[in-house]
PDB file of N, CA, C and O in Angstrom:
ATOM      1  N   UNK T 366    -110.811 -19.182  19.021  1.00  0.00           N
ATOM      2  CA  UNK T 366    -110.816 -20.159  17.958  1.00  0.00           C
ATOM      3  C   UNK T 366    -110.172 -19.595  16.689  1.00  0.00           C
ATOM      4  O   UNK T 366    -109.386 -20.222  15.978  1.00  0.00           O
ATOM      5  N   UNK T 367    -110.557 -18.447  16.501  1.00  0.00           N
ATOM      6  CA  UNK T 367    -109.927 -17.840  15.395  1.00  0.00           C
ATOM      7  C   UNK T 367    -108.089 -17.539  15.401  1.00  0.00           C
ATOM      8  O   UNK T 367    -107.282 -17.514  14.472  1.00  0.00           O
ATOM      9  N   UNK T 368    -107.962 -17.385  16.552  1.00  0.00           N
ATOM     10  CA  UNK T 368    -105.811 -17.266  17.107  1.00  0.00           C
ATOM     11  C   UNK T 368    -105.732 -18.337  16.811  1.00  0.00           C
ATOM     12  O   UNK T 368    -104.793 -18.367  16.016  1.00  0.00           O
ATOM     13  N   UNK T 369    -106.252 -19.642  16.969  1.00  0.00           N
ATOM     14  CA  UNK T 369    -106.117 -20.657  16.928  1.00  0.00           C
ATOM     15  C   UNK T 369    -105.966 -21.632  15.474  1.00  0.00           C
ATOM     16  O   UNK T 369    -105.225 -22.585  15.232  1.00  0.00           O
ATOM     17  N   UNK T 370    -106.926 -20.994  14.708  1.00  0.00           N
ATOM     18  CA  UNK T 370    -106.604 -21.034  13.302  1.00  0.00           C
ATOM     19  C   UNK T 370    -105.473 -20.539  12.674  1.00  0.00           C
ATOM     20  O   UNK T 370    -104.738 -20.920  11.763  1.00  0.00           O
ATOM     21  N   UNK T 371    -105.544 -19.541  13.447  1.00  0.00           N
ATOM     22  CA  UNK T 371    -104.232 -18.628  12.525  1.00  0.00           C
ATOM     23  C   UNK T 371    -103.453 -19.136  12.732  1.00  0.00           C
ATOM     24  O   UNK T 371    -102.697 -19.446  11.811  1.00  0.00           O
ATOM     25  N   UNK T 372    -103.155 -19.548  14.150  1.00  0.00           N
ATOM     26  CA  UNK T 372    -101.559 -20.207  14.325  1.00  0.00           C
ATOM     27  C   UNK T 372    -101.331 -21.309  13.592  1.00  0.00           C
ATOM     28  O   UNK T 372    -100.265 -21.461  12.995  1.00  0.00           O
ATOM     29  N   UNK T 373    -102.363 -22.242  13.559  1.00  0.00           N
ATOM     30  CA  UNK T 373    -101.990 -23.374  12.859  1.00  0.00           C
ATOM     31  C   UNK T 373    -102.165 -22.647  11.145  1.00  0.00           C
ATOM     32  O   UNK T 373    -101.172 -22.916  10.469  1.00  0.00           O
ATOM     33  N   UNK T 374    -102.808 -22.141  10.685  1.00  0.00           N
ATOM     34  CA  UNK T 374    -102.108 -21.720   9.383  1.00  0.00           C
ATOM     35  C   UNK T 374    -100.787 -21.199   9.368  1.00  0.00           C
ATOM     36  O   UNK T 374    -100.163 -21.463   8.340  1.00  0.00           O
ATOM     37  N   UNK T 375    -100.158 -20.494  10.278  1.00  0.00           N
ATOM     38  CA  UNK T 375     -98.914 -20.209  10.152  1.00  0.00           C
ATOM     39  C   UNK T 375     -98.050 -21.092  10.127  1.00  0.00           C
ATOM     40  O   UNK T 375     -97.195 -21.132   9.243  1.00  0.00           O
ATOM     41  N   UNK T 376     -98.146 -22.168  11.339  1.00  0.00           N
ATOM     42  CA  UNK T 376     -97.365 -23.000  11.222  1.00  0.00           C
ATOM     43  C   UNK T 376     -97.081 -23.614   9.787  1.00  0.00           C
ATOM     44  O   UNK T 376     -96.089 -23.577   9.058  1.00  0.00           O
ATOM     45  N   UNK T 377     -98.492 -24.265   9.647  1.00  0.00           N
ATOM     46  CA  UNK T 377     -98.347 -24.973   8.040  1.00  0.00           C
ATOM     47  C   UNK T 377     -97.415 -24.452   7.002  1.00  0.00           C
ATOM     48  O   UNK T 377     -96.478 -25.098   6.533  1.00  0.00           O
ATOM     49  N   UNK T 378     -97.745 -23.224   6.676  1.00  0.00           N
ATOM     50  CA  UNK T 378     -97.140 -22.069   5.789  1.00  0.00           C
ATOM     51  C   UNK T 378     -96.023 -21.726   6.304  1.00  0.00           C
ATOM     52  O   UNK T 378     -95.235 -20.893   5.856  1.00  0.00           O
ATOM     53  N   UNK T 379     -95.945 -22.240   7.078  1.00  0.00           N
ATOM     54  CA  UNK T 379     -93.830 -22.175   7.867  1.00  0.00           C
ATOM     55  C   UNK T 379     -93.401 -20.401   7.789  1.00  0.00           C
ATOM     56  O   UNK T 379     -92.478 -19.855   7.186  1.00  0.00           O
ATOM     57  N   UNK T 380     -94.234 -19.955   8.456  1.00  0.00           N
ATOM     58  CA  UNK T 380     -94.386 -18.987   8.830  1.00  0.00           C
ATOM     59  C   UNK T 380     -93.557 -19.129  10.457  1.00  0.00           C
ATOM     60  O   UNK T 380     -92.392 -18.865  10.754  1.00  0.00           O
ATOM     61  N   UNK T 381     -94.821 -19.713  11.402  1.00  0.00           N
ATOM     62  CA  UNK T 381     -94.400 -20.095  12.662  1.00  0.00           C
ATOM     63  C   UNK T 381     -93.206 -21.603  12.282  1.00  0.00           C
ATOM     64  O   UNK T 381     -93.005 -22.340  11.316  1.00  0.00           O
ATOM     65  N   UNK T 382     -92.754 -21.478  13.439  1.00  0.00           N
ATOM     66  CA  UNK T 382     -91.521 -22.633  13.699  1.00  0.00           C
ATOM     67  C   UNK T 382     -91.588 -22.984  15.214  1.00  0.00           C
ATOM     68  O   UNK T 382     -91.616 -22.088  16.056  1.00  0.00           O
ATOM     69  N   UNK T 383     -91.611 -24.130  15.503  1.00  0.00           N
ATOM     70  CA  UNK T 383     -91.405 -24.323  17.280  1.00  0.00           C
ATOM     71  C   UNK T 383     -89.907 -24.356  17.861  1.00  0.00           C
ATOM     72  O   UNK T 383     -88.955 -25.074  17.557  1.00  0.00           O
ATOM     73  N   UNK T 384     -90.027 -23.392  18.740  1.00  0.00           N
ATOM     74  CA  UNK T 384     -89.275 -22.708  19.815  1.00  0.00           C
ATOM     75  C   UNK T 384     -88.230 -23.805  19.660  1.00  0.00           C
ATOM     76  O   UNK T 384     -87.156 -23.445  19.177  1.00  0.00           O
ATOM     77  N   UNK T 385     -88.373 -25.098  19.995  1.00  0.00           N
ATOM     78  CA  UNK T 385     -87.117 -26.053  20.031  1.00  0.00           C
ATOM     79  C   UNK T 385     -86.427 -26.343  18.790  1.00  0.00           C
ATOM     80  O   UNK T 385     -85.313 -26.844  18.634  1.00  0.00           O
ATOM     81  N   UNK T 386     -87.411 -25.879  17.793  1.00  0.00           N
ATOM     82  CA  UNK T 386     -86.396 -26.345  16.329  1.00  0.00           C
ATOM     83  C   UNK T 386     -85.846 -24.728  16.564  1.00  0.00           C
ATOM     84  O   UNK T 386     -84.721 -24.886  16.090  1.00  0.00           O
ATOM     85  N   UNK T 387     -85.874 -23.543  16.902  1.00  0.00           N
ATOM     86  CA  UNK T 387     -85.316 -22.372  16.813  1.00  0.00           C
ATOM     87  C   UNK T 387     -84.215 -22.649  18.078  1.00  0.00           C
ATOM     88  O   UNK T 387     -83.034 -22.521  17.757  1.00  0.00           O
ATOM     89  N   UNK T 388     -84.434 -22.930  19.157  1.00  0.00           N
ATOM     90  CA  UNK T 388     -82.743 -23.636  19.904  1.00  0.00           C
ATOM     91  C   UNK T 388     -82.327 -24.352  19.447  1.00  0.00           C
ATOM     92  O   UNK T 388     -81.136 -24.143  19.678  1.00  0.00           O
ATOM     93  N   UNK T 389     -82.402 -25.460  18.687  1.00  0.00           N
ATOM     94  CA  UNK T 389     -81.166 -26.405  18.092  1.00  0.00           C
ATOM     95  C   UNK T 389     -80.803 -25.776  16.970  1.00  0.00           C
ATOM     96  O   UNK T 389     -79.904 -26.476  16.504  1.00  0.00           O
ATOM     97  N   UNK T 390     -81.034 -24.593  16.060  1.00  0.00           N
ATOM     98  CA  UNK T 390     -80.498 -24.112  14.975  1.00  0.00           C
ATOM     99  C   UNK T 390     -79.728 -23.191  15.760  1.00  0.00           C
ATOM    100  O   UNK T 390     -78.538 -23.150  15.451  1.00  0.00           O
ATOM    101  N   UNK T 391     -80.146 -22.339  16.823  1.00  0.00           N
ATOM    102  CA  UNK T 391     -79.001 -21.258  17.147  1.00  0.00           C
ATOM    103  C   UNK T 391     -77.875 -22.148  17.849  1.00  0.00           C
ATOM    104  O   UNK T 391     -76.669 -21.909  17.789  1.00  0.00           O
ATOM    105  N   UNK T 392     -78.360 -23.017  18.401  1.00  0.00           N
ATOM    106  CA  UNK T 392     -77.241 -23.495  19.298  1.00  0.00           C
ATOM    107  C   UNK T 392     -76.093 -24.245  17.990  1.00  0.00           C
ATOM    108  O   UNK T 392     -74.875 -24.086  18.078  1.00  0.00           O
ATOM    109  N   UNK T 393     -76.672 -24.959  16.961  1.00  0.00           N
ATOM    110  CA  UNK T 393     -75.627 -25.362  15.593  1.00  0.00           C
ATOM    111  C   UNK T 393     -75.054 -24.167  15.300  1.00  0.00           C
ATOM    112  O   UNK T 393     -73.860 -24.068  15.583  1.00  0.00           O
ATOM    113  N   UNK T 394     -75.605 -23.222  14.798  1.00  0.00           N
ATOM    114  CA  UNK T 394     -74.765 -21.409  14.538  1.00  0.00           C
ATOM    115  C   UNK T 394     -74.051 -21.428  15.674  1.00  0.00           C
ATOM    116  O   UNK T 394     -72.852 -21.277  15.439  1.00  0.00           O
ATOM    117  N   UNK T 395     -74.286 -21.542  16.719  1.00  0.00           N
ATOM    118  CA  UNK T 395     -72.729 -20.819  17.610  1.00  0.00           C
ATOM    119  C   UNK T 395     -71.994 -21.863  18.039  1.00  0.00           C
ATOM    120  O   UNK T 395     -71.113 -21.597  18.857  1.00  0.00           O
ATOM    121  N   UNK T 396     -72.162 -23.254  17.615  1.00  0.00           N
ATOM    122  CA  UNK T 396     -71.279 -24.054  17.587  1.00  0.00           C
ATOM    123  C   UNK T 396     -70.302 -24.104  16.577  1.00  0.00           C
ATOM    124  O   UNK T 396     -69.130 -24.380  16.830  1.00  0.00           O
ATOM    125  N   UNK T 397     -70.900 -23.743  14.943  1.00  0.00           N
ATOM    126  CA  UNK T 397     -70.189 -23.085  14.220  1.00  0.00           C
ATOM    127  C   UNK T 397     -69.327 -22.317  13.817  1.00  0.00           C
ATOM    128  O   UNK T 397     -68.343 -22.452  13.089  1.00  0.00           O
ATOM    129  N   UNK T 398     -70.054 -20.981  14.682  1.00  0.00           N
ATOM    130  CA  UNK T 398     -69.397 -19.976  14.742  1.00  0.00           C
ATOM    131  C   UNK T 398     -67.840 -20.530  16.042  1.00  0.00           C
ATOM    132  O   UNK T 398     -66.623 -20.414  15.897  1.00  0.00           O
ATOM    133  N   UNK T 399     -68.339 -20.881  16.741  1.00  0.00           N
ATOM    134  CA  UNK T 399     -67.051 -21.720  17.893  1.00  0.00           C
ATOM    135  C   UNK T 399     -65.923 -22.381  17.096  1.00  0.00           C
ATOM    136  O   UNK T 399     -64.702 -22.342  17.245  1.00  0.00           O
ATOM    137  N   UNK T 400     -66.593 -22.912  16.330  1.00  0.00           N
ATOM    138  CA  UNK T 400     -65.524 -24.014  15.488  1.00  0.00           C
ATOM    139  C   UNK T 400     -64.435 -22.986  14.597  1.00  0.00           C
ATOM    140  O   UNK T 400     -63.217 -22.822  14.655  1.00  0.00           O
ATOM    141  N   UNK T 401     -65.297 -22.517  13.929  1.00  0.00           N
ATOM    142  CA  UNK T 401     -64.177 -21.786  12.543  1.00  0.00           C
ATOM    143  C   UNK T 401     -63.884 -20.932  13.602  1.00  0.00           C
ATOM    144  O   UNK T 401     -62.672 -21.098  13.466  1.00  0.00           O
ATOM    145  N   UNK T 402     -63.968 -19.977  14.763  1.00  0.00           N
ATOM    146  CA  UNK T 402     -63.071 -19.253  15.278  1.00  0.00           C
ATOM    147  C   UNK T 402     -61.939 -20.059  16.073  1.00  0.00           C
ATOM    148  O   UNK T 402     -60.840 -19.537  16.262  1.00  0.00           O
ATOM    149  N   UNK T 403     -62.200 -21.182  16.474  1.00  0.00           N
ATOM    150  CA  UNK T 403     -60.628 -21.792  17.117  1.00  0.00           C
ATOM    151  C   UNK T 403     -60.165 -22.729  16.190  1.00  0.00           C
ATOM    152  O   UNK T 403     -59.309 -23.505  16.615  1.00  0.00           O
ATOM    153  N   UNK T 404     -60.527 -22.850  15.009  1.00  0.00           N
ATOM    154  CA  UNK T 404     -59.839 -23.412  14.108  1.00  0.00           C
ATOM    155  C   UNK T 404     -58.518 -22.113  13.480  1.00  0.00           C
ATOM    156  O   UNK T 404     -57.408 -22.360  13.010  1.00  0.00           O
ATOM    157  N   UNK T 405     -59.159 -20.785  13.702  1.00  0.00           N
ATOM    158  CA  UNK T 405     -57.952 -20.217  13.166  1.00  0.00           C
ATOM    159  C   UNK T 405     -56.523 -20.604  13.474  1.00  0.00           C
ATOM    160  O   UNK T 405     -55.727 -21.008  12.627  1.00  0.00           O
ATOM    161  N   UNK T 406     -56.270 -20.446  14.749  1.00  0.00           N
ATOM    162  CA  UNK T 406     -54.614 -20.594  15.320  1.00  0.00           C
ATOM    163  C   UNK T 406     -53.904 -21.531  14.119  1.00  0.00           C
ATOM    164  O   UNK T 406     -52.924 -21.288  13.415  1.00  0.00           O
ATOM    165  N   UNK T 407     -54.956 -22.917  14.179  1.00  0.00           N
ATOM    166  CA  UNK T 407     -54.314 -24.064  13.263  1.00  0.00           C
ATOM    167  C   UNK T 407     -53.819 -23.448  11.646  1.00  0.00           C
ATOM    168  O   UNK T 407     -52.886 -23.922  10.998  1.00  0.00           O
ATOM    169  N   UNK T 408     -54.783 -22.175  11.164  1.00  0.00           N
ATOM    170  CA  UNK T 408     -54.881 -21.647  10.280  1.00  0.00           C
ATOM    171  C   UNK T 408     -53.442 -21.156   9.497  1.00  0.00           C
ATOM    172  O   UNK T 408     -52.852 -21.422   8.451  1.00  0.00           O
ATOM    173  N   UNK T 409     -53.248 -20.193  10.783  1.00  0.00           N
ATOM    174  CA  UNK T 409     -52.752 -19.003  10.212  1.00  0.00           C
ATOM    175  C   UNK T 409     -51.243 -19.155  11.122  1.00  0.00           C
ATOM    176  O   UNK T 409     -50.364 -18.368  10.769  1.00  0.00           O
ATOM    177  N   UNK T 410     -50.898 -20.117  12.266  1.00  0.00           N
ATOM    178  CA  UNK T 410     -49.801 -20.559  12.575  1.00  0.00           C
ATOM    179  C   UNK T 410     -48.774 -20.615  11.661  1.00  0.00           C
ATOM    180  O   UNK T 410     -47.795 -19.869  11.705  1.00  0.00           O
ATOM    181  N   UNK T 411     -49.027 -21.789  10.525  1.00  0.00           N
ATOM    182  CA  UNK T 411     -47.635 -22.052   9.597  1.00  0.00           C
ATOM    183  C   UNK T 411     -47.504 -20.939   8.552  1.00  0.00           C
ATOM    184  O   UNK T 411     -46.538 -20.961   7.788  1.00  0.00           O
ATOM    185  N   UNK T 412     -48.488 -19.899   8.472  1.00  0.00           N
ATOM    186  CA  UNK T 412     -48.530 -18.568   7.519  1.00  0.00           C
ATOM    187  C   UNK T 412     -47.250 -17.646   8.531  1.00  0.00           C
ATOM    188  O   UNK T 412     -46.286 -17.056   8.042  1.00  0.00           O
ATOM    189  N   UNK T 413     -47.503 -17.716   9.661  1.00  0.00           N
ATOM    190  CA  UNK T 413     -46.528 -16.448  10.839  1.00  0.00           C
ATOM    191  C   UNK T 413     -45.184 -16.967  10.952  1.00  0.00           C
ATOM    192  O   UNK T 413     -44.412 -16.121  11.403  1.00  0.00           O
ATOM    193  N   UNK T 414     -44.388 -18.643  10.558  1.00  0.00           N
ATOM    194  CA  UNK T 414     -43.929 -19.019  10.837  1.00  0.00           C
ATOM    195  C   UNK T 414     -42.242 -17.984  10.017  1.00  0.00           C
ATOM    196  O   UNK T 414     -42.113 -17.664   8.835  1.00  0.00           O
ATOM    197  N   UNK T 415     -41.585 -17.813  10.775  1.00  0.00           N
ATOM    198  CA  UNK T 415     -40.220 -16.941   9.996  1.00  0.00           C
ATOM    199  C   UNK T 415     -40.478 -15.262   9.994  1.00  0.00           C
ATOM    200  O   UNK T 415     -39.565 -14.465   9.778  1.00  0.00           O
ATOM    201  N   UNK T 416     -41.890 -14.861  10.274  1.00  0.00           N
ATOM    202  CA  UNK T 416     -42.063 -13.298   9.628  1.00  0.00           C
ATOM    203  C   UNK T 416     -41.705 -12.455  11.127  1.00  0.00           C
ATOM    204  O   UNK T 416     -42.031 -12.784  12.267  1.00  0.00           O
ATOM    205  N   UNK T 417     -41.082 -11.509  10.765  1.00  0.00           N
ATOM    206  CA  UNK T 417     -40.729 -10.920  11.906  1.00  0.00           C
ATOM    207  C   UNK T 417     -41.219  -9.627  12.023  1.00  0.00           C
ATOM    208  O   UNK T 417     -40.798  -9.089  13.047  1.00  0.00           O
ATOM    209  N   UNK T 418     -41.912  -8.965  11.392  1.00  0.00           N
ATOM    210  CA  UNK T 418     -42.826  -7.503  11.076  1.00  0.00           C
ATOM    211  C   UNK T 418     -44.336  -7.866  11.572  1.00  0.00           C
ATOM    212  O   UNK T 418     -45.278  -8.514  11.115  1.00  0.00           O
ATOM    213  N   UNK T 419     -44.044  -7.037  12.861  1.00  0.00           N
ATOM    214  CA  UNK T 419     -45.822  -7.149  13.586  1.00  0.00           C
ATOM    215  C   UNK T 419     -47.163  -6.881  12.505  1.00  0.00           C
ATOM    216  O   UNK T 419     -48.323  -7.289  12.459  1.00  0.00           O
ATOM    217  N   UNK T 420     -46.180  -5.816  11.543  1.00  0.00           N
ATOM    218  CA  UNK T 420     -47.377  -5.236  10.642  1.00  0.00           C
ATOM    219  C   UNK T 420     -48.270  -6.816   9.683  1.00  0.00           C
ATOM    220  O   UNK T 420     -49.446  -7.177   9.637  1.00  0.00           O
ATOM    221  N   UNK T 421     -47.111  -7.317   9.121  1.00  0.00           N
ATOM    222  CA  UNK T 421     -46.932  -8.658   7.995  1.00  0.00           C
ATOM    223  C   UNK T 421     -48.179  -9.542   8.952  1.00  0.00           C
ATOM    224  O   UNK T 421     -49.276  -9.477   8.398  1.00  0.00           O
ATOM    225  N   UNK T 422     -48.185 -10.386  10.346  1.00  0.00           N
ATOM    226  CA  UNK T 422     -48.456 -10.594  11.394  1.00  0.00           C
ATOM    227  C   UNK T 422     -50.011 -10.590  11.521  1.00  0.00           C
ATOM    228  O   UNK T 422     -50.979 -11.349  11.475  1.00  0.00           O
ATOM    229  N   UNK T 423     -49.661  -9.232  11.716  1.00  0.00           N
ATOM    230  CA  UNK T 423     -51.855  -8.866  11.940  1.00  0.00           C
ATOM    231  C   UNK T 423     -52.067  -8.828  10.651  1.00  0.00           C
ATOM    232  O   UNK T 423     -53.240  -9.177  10.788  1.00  0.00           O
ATOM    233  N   UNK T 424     -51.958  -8.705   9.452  1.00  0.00           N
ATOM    234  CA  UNK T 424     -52.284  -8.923   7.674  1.00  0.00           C
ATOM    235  C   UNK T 424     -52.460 -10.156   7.588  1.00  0.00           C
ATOM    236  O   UNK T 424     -53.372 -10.360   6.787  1.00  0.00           O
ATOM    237  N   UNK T 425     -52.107 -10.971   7.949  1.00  0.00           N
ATOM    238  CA  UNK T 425     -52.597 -12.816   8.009  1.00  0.00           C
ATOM    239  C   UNK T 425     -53.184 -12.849   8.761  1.00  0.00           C
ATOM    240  O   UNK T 425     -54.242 -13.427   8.511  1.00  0.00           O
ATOM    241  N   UNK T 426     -53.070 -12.439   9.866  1.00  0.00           N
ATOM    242  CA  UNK T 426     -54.481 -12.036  10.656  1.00  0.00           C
ATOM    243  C   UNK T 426     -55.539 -11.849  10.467  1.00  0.00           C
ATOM    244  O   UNK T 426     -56.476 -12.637  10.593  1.00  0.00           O
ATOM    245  N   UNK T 427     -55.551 -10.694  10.112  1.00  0.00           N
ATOM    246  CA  UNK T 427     -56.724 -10.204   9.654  1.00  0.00           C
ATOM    247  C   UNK T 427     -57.407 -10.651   8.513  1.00  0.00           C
ATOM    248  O   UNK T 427     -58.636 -10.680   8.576  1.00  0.00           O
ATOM    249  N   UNK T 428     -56.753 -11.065   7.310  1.00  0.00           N
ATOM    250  CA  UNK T 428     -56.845 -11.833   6.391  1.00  0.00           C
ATOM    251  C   UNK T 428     -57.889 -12.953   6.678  1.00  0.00           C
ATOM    252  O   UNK T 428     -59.080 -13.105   6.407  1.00  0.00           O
ATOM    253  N   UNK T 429     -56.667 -13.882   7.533  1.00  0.00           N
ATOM    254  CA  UNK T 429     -57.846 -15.265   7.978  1.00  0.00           C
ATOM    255  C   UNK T 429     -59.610 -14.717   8.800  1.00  0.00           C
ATOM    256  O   UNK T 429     -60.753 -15.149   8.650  1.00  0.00           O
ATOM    257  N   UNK T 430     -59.050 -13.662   9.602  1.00  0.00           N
ATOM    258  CA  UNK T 430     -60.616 -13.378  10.187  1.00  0.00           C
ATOM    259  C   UNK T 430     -61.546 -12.599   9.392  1.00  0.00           C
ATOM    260  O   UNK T 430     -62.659 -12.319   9.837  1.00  0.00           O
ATOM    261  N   UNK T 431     -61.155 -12.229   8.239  1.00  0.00           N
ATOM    262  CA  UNK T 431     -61.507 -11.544   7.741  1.00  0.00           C
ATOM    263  C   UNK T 431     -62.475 -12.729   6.628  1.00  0.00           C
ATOM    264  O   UNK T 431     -63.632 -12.546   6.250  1.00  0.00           O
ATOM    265  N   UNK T 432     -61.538 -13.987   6.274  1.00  0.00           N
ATOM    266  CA  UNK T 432     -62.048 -14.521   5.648  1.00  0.00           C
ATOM    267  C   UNK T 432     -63.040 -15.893   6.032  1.00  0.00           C
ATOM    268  O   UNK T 432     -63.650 -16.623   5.251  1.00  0.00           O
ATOM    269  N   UNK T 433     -62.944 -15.962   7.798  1.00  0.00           N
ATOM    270  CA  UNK T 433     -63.757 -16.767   8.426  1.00  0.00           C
ATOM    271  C   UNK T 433     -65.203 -16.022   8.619  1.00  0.00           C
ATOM    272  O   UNK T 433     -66.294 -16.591   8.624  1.00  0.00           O
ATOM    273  N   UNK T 434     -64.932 -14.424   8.797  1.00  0.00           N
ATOM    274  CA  UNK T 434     -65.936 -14.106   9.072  1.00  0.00           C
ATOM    275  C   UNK T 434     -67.149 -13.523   7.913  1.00  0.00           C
ATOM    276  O   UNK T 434     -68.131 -12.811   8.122  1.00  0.00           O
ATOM    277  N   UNK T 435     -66.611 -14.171   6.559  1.00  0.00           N
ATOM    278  CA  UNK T 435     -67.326 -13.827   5.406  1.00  0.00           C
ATOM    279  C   UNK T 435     -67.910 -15.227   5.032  1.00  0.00           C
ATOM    280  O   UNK T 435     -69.081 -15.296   4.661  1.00  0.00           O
ATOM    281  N   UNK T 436     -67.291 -16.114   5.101  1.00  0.00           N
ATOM    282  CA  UNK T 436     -67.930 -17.603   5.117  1.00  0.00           C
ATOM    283  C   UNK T 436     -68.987 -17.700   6.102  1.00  0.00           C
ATOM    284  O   UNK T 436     -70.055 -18.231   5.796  1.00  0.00           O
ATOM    285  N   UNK T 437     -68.706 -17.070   7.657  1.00  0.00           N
ATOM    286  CA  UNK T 437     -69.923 -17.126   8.447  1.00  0.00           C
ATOM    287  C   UNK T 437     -70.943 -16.272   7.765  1.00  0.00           C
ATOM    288  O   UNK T 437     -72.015 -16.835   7.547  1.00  0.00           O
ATOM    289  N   UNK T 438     -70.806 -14.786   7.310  1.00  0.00           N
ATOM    290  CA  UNK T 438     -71.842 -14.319   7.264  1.00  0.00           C
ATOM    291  C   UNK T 438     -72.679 -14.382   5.930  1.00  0.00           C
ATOM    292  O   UNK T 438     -73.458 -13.532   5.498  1.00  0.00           O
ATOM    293  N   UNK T 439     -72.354 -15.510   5.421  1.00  0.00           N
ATOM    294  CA  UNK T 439     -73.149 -16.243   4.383  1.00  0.00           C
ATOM    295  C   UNK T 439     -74.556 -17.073   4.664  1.00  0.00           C
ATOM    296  O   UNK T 439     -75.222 -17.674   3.821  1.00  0.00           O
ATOM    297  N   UNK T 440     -74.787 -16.958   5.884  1.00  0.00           N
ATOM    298  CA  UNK T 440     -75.914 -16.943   6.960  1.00  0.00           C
ATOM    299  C   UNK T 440     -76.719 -18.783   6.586  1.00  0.00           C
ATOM    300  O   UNK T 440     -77.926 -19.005   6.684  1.00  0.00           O
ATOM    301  N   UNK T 441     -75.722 -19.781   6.198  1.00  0.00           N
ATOM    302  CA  UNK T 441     -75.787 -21.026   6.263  1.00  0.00           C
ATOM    303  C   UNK T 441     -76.221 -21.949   7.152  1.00  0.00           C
ATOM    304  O   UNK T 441     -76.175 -23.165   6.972  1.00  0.00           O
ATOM    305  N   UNK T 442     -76.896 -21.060   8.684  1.00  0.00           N
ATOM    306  CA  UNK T 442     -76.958 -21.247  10.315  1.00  0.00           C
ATOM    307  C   UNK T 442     -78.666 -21.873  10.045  1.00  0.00           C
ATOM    308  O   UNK T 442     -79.245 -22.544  10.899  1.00  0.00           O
ATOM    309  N   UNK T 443     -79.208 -21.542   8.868  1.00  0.00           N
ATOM    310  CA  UNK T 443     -80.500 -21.496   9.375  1.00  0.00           C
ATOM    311  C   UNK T 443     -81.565 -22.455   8.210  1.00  0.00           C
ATOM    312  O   UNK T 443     -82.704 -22.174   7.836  1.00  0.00           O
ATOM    313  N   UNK T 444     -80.716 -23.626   7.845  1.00  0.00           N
ATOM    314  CA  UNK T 444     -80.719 -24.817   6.770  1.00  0.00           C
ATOM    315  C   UNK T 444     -81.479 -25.813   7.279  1.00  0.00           C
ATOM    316  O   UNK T 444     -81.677 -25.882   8.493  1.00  0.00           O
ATOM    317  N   UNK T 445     -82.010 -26.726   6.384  1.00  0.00           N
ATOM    318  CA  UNK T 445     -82.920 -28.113   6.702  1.00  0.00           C
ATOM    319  C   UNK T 445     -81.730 -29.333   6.543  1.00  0.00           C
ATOM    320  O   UNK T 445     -82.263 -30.432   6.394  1.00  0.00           O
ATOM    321  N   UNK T 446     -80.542 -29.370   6.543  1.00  0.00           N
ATOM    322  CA  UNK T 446     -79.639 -29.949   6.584  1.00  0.00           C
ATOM    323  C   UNK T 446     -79.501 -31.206   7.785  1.00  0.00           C
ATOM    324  O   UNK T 446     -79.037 -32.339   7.662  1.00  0.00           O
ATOM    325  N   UNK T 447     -80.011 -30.624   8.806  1.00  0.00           N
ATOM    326  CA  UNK T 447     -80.220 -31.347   9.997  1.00  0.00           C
ATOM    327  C   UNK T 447     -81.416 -32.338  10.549  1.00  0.00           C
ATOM    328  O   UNK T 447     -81.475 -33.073  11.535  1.00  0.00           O
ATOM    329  N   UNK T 448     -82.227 -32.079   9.621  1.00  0.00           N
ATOM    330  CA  UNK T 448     -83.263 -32.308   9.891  1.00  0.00           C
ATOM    331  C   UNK T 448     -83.575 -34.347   9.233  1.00  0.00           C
ATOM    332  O   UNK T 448     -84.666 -34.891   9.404  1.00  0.00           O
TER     333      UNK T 448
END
C-alpha cells in the first residue's frame, strides 16, 4: 500500500510518466531526428553546385551537419507541444 502511494505521488508530481507517453515522445525525436537528417541533401545541394575542391565540399558539409546537429541537440524532443 505504501509503493502504491508513492507511485501515485510520483505520478502526480510528474515525477513518473506512462511508458506510452515515453514511446510517442521518442518515437517524435527520431522522427525528427529522420527529418532534418534527409532534409540535408535538399540543403546543401545548391551550396556544392560549381565548387570543384573536395576540401570546399566537406566544409558545407560539415557546416550543414554541424548545424543540424546543434538545433537537434537543443533537446526540444521532450515538449508538451503534442499533447
Amino acid at each position: 500500500n505504501a509503493k502504491l502511494t508513492q507511485l501515485q505521488f510520483e505520478r502526480e508530481s510528474g515525477k513518473l510518466i506512462p511508458v506510452e507517453e515515453v514511446k510517442i515522445q521518442a518515437f517524435n525525436a527520431g522522427r525528427r531526428v529522420r527529418d532534418r537528417l534527409l532534409n540535408i541533401p535538399d540543403q546543401v545541394a545548391p551550396l556544392l553546385i560549381g565548387k570543384t575542391s573536395i576540401f570546399e565540399m566537406k566544409s558545407i558539409l560539415k557546416a550543414e551537419l554541424t548545424k543540424v546537429l546543434a538545433e537537434l541537440s537543443k533537446n526540444e524532443f521532450f515538449d508538451d507541444t503534442n499533447e
